[in-house]
Structures are given as structure tokens and as C-alpha cells.
Short mmCIF file of C-alpha atoms and ligand atoms in Angstrom, two decimals:
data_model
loop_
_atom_site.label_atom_id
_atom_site.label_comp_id
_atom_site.label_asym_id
_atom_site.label_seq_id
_atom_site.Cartn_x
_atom_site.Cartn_y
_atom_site.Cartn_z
CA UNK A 21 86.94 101.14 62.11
CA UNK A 22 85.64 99.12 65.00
CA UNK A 23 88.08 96.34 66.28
CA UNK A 24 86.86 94.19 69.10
CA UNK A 25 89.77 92.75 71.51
CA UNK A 26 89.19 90.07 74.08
CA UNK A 27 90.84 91.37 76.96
CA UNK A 28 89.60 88.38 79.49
CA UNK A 29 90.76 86.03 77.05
CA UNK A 30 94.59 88.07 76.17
CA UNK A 31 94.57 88.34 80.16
CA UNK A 32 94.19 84.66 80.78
CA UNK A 33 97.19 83.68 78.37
CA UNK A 34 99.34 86.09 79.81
CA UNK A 35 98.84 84.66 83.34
CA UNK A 36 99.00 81.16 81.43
CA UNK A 37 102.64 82.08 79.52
CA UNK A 38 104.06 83.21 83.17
CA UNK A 39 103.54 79.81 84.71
CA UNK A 40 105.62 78.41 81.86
CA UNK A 41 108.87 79.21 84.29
CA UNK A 42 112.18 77.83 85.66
CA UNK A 43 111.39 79.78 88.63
CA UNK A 44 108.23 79.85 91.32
CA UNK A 45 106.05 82.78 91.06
CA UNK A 46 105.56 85.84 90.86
CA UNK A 47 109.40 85.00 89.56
CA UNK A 48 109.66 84.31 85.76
CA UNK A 49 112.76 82.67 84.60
CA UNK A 50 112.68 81.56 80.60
CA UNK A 51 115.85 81.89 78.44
CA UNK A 52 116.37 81.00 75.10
CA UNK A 53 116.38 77.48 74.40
CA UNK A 54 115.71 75.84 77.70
CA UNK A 55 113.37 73.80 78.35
CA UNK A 56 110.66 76.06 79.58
CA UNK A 57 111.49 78.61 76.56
CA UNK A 58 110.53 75.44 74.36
CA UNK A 59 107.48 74.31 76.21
CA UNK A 60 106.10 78.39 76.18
CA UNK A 61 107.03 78.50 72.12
CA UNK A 62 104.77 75.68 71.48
CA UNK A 63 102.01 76.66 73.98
CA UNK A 64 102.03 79.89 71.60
CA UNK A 65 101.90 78.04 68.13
CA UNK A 66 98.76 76.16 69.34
CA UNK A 67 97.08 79.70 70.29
CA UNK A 68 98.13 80.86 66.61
CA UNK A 69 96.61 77.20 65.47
CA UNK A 70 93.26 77.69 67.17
CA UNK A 71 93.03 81.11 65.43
CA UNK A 72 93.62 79.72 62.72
CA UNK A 73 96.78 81.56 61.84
CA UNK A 74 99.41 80.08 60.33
CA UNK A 75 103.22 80.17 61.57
CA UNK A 76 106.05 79.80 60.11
CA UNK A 77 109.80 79.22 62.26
CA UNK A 78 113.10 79.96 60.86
CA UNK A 79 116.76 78.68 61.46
CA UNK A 80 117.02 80.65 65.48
CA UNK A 81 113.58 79.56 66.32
CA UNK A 82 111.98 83.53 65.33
CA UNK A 83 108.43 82.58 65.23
CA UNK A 84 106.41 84.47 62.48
CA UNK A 85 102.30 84.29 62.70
CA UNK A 86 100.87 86.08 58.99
CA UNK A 87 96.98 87.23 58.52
CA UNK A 88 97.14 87.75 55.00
CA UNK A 89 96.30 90.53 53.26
CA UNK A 90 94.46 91.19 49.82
CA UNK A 91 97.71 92.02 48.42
CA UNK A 92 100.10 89.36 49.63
CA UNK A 93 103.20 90.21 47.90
CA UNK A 94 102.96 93.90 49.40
CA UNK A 95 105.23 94.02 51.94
CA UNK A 96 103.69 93.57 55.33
CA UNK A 97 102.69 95.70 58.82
CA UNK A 98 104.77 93.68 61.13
CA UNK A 99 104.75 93.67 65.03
CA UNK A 100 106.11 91.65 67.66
CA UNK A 101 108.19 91.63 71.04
CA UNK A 102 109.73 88.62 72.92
CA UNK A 103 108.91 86.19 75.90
CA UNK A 104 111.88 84.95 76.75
CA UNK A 105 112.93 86.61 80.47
CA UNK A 106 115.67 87.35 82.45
CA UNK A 107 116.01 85.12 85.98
CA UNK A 108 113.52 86.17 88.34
CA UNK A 109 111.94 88.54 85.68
CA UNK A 110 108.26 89.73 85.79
CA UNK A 111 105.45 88.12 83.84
CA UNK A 112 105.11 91.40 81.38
CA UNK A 113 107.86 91.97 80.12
CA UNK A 114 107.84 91.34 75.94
CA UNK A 115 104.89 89.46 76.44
CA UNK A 116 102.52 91.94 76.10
CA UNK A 117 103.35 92.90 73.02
CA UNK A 118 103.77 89.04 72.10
CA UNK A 119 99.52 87.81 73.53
CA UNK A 120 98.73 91.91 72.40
CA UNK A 121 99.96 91.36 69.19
CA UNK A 122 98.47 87.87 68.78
CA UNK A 123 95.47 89.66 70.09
CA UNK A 124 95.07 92.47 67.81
CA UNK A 125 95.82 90.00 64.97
CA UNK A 126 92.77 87.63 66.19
CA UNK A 127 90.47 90.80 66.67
CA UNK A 128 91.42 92.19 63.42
CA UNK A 129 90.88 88.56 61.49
CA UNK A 130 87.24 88.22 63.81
CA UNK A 131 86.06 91.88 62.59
CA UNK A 132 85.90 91.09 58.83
CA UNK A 133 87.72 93.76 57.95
CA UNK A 134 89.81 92.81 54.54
CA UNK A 135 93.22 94.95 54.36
CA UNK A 136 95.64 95.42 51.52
CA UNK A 137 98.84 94.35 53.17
CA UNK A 138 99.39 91.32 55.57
CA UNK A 139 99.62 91.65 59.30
CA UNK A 140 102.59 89.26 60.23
CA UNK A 141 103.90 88.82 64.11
CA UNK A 142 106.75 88.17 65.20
CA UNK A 143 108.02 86.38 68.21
CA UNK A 144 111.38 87.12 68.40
CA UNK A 145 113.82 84.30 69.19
CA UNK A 146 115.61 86.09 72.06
CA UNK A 147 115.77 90.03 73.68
CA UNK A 148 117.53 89.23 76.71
CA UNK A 149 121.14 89.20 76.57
CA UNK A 150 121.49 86.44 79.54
CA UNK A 151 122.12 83.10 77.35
CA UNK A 152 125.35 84.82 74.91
CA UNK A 153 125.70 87.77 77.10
CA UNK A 154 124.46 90.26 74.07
CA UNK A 155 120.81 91.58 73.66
CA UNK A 156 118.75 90.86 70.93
CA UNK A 157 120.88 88.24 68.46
CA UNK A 158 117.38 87.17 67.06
CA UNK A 159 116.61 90.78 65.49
CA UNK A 160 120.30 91.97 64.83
CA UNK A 161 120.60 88.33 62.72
CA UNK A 162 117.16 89.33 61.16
CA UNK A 163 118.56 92.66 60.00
CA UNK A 164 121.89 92.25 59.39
CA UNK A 165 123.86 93.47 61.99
CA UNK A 166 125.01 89.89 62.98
CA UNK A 167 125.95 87.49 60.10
CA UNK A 168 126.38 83.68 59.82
CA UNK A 169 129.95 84.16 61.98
CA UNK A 170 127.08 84.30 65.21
CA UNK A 171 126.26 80.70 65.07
CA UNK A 172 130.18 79.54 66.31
CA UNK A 173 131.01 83.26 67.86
CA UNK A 174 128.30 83.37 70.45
CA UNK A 175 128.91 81.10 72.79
CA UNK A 176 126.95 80.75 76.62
CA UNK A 177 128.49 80.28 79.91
CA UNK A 178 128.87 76.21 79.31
CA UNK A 179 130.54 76.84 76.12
CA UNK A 180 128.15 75.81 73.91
CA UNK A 181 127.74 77.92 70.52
CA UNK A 182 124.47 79.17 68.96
CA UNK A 183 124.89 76.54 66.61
CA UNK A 184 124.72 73.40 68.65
CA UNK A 185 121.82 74.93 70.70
CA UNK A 186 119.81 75.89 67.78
CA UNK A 187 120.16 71.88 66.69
CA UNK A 188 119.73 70.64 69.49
CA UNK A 189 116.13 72.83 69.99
CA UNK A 190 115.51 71.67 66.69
CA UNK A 191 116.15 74.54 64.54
CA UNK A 192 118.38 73.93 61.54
CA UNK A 193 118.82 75.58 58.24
CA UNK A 194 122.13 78.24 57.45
CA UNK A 195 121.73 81.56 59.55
CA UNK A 196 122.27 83.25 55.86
CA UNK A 197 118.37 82.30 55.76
CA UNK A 198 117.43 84.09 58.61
CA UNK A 199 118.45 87.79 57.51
CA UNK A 200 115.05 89.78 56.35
CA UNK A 201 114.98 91.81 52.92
CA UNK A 202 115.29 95.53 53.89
CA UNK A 203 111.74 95.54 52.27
CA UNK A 204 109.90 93.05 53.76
CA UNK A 205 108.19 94.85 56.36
CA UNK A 206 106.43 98.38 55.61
CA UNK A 207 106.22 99.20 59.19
CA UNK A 208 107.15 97.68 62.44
CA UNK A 209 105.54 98.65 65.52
CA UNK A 210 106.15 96.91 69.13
CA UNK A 211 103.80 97.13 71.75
CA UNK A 212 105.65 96.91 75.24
CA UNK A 213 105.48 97.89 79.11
CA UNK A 214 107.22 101.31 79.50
CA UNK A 215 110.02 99.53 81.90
CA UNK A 216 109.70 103.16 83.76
CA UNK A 217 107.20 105.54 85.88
CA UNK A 218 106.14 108.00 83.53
CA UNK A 219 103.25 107.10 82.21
CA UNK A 220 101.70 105.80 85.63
CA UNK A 221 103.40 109.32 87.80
CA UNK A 222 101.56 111.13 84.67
CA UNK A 223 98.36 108.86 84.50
CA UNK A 224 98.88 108.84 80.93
CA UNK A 225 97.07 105.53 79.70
CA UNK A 226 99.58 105.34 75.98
CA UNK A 227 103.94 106.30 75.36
CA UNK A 228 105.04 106.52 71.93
CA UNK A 229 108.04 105.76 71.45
CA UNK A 230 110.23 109.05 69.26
CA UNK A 231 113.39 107.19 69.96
CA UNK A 232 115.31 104.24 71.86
CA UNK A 233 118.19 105.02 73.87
CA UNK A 234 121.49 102.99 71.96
CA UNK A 235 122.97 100.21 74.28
CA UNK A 236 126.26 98.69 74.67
CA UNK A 237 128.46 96.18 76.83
CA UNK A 238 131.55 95.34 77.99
CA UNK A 239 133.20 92.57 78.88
CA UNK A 240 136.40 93.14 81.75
CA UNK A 241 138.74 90.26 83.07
CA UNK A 242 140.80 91.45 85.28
CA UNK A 243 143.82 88.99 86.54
CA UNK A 244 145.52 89.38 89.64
CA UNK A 245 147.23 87.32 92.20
CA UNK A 246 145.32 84.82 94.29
CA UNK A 247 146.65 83.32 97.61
CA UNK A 248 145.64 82.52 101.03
CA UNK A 249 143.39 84.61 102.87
CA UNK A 250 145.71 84.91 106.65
CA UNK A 251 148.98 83.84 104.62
CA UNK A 252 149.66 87.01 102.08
CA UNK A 253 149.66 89.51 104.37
CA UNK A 254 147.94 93.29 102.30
CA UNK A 255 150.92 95.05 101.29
CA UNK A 256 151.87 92.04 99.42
CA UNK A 257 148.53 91.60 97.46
CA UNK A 258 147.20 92.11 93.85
CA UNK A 259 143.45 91.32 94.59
CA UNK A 260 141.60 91.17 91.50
CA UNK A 261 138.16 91.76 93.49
CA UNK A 262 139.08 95.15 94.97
CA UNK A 263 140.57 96.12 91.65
CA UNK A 264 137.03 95.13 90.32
CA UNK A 265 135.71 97.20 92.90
CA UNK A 266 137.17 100.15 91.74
CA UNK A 267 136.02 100.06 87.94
CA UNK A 268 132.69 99.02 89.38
CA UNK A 269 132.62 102.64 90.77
CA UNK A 270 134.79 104.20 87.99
CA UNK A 271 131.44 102.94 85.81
CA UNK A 272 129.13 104.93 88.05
CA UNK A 273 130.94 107.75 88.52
CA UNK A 274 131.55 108.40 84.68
CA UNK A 275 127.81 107.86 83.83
CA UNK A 276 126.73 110.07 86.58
CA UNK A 277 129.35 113.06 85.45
CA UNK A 278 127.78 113.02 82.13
CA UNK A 279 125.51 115.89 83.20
CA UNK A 280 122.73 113.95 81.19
CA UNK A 281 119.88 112.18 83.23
CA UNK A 282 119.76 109.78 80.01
CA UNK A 283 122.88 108.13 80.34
CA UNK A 284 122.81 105.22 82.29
CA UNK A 285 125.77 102.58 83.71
CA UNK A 286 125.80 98.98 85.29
CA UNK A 287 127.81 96.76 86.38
CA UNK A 288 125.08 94.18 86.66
CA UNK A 289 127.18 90.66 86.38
CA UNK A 290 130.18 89.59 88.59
CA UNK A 291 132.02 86.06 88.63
CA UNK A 292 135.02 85.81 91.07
CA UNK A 293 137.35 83.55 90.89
CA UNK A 294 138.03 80.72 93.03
CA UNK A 295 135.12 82.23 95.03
CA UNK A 296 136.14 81.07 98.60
CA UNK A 297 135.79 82.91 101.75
CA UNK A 298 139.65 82.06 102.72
CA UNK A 299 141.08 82.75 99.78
CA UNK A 300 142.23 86.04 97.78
CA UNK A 301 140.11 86.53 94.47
CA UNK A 302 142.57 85.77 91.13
CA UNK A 303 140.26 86.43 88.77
CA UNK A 304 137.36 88.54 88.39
CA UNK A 305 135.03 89.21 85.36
CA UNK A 306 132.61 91.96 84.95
CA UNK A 307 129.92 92.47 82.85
CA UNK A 308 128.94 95.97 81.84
CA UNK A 309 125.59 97.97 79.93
CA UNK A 310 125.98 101.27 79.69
CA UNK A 311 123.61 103.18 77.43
CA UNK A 312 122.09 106.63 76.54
CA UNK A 313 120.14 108.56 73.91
CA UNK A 314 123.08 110.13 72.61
CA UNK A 315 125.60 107.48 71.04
CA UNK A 316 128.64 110.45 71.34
CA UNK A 317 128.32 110.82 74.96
CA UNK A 318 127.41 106.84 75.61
CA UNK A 319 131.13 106.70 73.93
CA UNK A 320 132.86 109.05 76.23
CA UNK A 321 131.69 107.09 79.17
CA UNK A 322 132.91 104.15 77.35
CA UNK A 323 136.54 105.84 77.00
CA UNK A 324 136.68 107.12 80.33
CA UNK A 325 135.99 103.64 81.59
CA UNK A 326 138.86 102.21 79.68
CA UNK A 327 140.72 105.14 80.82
CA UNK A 328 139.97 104.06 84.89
CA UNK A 329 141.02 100.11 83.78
CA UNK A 330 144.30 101.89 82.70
CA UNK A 331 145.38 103.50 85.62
CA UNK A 332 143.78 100.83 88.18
CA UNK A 333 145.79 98.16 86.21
CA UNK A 334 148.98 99.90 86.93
CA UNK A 335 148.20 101.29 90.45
CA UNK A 336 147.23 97.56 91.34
CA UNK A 337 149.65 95.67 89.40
CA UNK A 338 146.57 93.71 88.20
CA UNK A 339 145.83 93.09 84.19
CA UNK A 340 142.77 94.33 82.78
CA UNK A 341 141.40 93.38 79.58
CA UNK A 342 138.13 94.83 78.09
CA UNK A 343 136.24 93.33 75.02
CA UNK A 344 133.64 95.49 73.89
CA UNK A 345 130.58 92.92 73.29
CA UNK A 346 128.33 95.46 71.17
CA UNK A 347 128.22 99.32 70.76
CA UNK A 348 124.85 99.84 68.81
CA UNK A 349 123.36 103.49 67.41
CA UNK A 350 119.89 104.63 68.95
CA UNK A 351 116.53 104.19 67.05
CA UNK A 352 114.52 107.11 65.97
CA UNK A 353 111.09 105.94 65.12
CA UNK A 354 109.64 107.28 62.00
CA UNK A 355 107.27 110.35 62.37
CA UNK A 356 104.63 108.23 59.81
CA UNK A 357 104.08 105.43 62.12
CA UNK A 358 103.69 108.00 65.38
CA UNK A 359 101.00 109.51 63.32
CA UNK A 360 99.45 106.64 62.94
CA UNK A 361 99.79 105.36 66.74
CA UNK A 362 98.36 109.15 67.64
CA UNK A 363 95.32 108.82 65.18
CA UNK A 364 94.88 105.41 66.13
CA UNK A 365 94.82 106.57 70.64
CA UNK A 366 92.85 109.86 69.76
CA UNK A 367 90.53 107.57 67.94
CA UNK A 368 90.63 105.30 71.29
CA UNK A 369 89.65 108.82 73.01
CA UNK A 370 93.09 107.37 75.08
CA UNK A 371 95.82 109.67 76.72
CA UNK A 372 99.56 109.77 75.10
CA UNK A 373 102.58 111.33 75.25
CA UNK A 374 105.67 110.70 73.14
CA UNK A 375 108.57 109.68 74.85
CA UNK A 376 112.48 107.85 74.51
CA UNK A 377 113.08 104.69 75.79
CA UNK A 378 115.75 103.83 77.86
CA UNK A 379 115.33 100.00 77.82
CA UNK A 380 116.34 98.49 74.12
CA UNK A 381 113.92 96.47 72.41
CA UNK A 382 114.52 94.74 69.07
CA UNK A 383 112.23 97.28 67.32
CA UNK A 384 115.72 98.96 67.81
CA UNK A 385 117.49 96.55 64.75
CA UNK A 386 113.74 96.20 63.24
CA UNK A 387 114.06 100.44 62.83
CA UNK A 388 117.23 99.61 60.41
CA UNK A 389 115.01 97.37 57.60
CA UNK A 390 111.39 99.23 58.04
CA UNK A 391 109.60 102.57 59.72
CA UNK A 392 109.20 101.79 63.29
CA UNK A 393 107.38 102.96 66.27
CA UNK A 394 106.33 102.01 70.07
CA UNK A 395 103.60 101.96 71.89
CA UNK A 396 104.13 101.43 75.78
CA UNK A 397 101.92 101.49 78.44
CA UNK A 398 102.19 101.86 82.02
CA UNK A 399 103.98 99.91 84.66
CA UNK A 400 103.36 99.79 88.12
CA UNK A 401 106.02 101.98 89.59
CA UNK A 402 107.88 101.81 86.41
CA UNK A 403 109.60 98.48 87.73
CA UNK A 404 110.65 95.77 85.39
CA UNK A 405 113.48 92.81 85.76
CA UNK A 406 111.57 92.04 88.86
CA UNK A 407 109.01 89.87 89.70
CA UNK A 408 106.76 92.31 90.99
CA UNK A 409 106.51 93.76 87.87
CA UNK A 410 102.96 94.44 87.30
CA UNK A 411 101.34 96.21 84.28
CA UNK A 412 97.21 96.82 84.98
CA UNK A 413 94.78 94.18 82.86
CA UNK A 414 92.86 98.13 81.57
CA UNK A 415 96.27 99.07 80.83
CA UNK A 416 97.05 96.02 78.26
CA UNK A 417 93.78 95.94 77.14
CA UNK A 418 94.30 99.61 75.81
CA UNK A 419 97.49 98.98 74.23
CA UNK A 420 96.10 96.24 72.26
CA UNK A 421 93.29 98.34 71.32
CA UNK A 422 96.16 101.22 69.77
CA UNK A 423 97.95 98.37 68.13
CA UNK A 424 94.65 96.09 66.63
CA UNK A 425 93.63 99.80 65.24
CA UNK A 426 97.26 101.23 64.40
CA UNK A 427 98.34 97.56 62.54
CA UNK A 428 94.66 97.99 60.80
CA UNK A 429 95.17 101.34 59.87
CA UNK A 430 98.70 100.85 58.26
CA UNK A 431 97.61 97.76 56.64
CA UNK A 432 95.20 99.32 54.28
CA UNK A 433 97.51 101.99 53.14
O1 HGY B 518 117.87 95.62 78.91
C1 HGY B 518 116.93 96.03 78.24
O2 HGY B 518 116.80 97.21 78.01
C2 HGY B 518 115.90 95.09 77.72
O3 HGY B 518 114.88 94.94 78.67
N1 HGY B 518 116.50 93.79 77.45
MN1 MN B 519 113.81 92.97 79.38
MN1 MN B 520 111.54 93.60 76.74
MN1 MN B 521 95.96 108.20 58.31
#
């Protein structure tokens, strides 16, 4: 089953998509429903328009893009990933497996080949957690695991809701619509950048994905007394900074004493309040992610953090409060669709090796309605979040390859 890809033309759209950016580059700043987020959306529907593929947008702005099959009411091979990014992101990041998919759809459409089941991609409306502060509200409203109470709950750091920036991007229906069947897809796979060095330390060209590591966050205020900076002299102060210090390192020091290289802890957002030089911080929140492969010990860390808020709080005379923002299970992917990702890369005469991954994706919500896989591919020096995140033109071109012929492959079962 011969598939031919375009890589020149999937490379030129990915370099195209990264100048669609709040931020100069290499630097790629697009979060949901900004400006830039819109202007990149539409830039995409007119690829899917001059491939004659037609799209279809529900009530978050999810963008879905179906090749039909011979059998349209089977359910369908899905894939997809995301483009919006983190600020000062890289220019890989979700897109890959947004232009691969597209790309692998395309190549599939241009070979001829007719297939029982529909190919559908999705561009999910959001990965990144930056806008509402959780990750992935397009694909846990798609599956369930967020319901209609999302669109006044989440909320950004302006105070606006989901539900007045959905409107006001143009997206309106109830979220109730949004939420898949748990049939509608027969498989899901998501082609993505490994966000780590083993396949490039191993020059392995292909990673599929056996399971992704379960995330969750925290959100801790922590109120003290503020004053002036020469005036309350240090036996007289509750300073909520140093107090955030402290969990700060509590975090790290709990993730690092799990004895587990998988579990993982950051403290990667910090707003201090009234934030001048002079004068002693009142207020302090924190955001947290910690995460791991194994939701029991993820937990622990969890506890012992609260645990270390408990006794800094009374040691410092400070109050801490904690709001746990999500606490989500790990993904295993299903040993069918690996098959079919190893047949399709042995087929490729490609290198693999199966492996967990320790960034989320939503193929970690799309595992709860359908069978799900990864395939990754290599990143140089494994970095990601960063503008010099770099992942080789061979190297996407390969993945796309796996996914035109894994997608194919499924789609005629
Ligand atoms: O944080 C993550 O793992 C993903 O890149 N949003
Ligand atoms: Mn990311
Ligand atoms: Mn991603
Ligand atoms: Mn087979």
C-alpha cells in the first residue's frame, strides 16, 4: 500500500503556521482564542478547502476535517493534535501532528486508495493549559470528563469565562453538543514530537506511545502580611513570598524522594502580590503540575505537598489554601493500534521503540471513548516549551509516512 506524502509542501505550512504568532521568532506564542489562534484556524480551513476536504467546527471551536470512507456510518480512524502554544513555545509542538495529519489525509485522498471507514482529523480547540490554567478542556469536553458546568467554571486571568470567549470567537451552540459518542471513533492515533531525548540519544527515527504519564495541578494562595520593606523589621513578618518559597521546594523535594525517575514536579507559575521592590509580598499564588506514570504515587506527592502547606502555614503564621485544578488517570494505548503503528514503521523499513510519555496530550481523554496510540518522533535534544525547539524536516516526513500508512491500514479494517 503505497502512500505518497509531500514533505516540501507539509514543511512549508509548518514554517507558514509558526509565523502566525504573538511573539517574534523562533518564539511562538498562540493561545486559544486570541487573535493569532483565530487568524492560524482559518489559515488551516483554507488548506483543508484546497484539498478539497470538508470541515466541520463545533461549539469550542474543535475543528474536524473527514475523508470519507465507503462505509460512512462506520465509525471513523480519527487523528489529530493541537496548534495552539504556550508563550515563547517552539514551532513543533502539536503541529506536527496537526499539517502531518492533514498530510497523510491529502496523500491518502491523492493515492486512490478507497477505504471502508472515514479518516476524520481533528484540530483540537486547546492542549495548553495557559488560557483557564487546565490542559486540554477541548478533549476532556469531547469525552466527557468536563460537562456544560466548563463554559461559566473556567474562567482566564481577566475573568472572562469559556462562555463569553467562545461567543465572542464566534463559536456558539450548548457545550452538551460538543461531547463525542463513546463510539464515534474506532481508533485514535496522534502523531507528535517526543517532547524528550530518547529517540534522537537512541537514533531511533519512530516512539510508540504504550502509555501517557497522568497529570495534575494545583492551585496554592497563600496570604500573609504585607508591609513596608525598611518599616517591619523580620521578626515581625509573615511574608507570603518566602512561605511560597518553601512549598516551591517542598514540591521538588517530594517528587524527587519518590525513588521513581517518572515522577515529575513544577512549580512553573508565580504571581506576587503587590509586586514592589519596597514592599513585603501579601499574597502569593502558585501554580503547580506534578505528574507520573503511576497515578498512586503521583497522589502521594500530592499529599505530602498538602502535608508541607500544613506545617509551613503554622510555622509562618501565613494561610494556605490549595484547590486541586485536575487529578487525571494515565492512558494506556491499546496493544491493536501499536500493532498497527509497528506494521505500518516495519513496512516504512523505519526504526521504533515503544515508549511512555511524560508530556500529556489529548490522545490522553481521546484513550477514554476509542483505542488509542502515539507515534512520536525525535526532537532535537528532546527540548520543547522553547523556541529552539526543533524537530528534523526527515524526521516529520517519516512520521507522516507511519501515520498516512497506519490511518490507511486501520481504515480498511
Ligand atoms: O504539558 C504538557 O505535557 C503538554 O505539552 N501540554
Ligand atoms: Mn505542549
Ligand atoms: Mn503538545
Ligand atoms: Mn494488520
Amino acid at each position: 500500500m503505497q502512500i505518497q506524502i509531500d514533505p516540501t509542501r507539509l514543511q512549508s505550512e509548518i514554517e507558514m503556521l509558526a509565523t502566525i504568532s504573538e511573539a517574534e521568532p523562533p518564539a511562538v506564542t498562540r493561545i486559544v482564542y486570541s487573535d493569532v489562534d483565530r487568524r492560524a484556524r482559518s489559515w488551516f480551513i483554507g488548506l483543508c478547502e484546497a484539498a478539497g476536504l470538508h470541515s466541520r467546527i463545533d461549539a469550542i471551536g474543535d475543528i474536524f476535517v473527514r475523508l470519507e470512507g465507503a462505509e460512512p456510518d462506520l465509525p471513523a480512524i480519527g487523528t489529530g493534535s493541537h496548534i495552539d502554544a504556550i508563550p515563547f513555545a517552539g514551532s513543533y509542538d502539536g503541529t506536527v501532528g496537526v499539517l502531518g495529519g492533514l498530510e497523510a489525509i491529502r496523500a491518502i485522498k491523492e493515492s486512490g486508495l478507497h477505504l471502508r471507514r472515514s479518516i476524520e482529523l481533528l484540530l483540537f480547540t486547546a492542549e495548553e493549559p495557559t488560557r483557564f490554567g487546565i490542559g486540554c478542556f477541548g478533549s476532556r469536553l469531547l469525552t466527557g470528563v468536563l460537562d456544560s458546568t466548563a463554559d461559566d467554571n473556567l474562567r482566564d486571568s481577566e475573568g472572562l469565562t469559556l462562555a463569553q470567549l467562545r461567543q465572542q470567537a464566534g463559536y456558539i451552540g450548548s457545550l452538551e453538543s460538543v461531547r463525542l459518542p463513546r463510539d464515534y471513533y474506532a481508533a485514535f492515533v496522534e502523531l507528535h514530537i517526543e517532547q524528550g531525548p530518547l529517540l534522537e540519544r537512541e537514533r531511533v527515527s519512530i516512539g510508540i506511545v504504550t502509555n501517557i504519564a497522568a497529570p495534575a495541578g494545583l492551585r496554592i494562595s497563600i496570604e500573609g502580611e504585607g508591609g513596608h520593606a525598611g518599616a517591619v523589621l523580620m521578626p515581625d513578618r509573615r511574608d507570603a513570598f518566602c512561605a511560597a518559597a518553601e512549598i516551591v521546594l517542598a514540591v521538588e523535594k517530594s517528587a524527587r524522594g519518590t525513588g521513581a525517575i517518572d515522577t515529575c514536579g513544577t512549580v512553573g507559575k508565580c504571581q506576587i502580590h503587590p509586586g514592589a521592590v519596597n514592599s513585603i509580598p501579601s499574597k502569593v499564588l502558585l501554580e503547580v503540575d506534578i505528574r507520573d506514570t503511576d497515578e498512586q504515587r503521583r497522589n502521594r506527592v500530592l499529599e505530602e505537598v498538602k502535608d508541607a502547606c500544613a506545617r509551613i502555614a503554622s510555622a509562618r503564621g501565613v494561610i494556605i489554601r490549595l484547590e486541586l485544578v485536575n487529578a487525571d488517570s494515565p492512558a494506556h494505548s491499546s496493544a491493536g493500534i501499536i500493532d498497527a503503528i509497528v506494521e505500518a514503521t516495519e513496512a516504512l523499513g523505519l526504526s521504533y521503540k515503544k515508549m511512555v510519555s511524560r508530556a500529556y496530550h489529548d490522545s490522553l481523554f481521546m484513550a477514554r471513548i476509542a483505542p488509542m496510540s502515539m507515534i512520536f518522533i525525535p526532537c532535537r535534544g528532546g527540548v520543547s516549551h522553547r523556541p529552539d525547539e526543533f524537530a528534523a524536516p526527515e524526521d516529520i516526513a517519516n512520521g507522516t509516512r507511519v501515520l498516512a500508512h497506519t490511518l490507511a491500514h486501520l481504515a480498511s479494517q
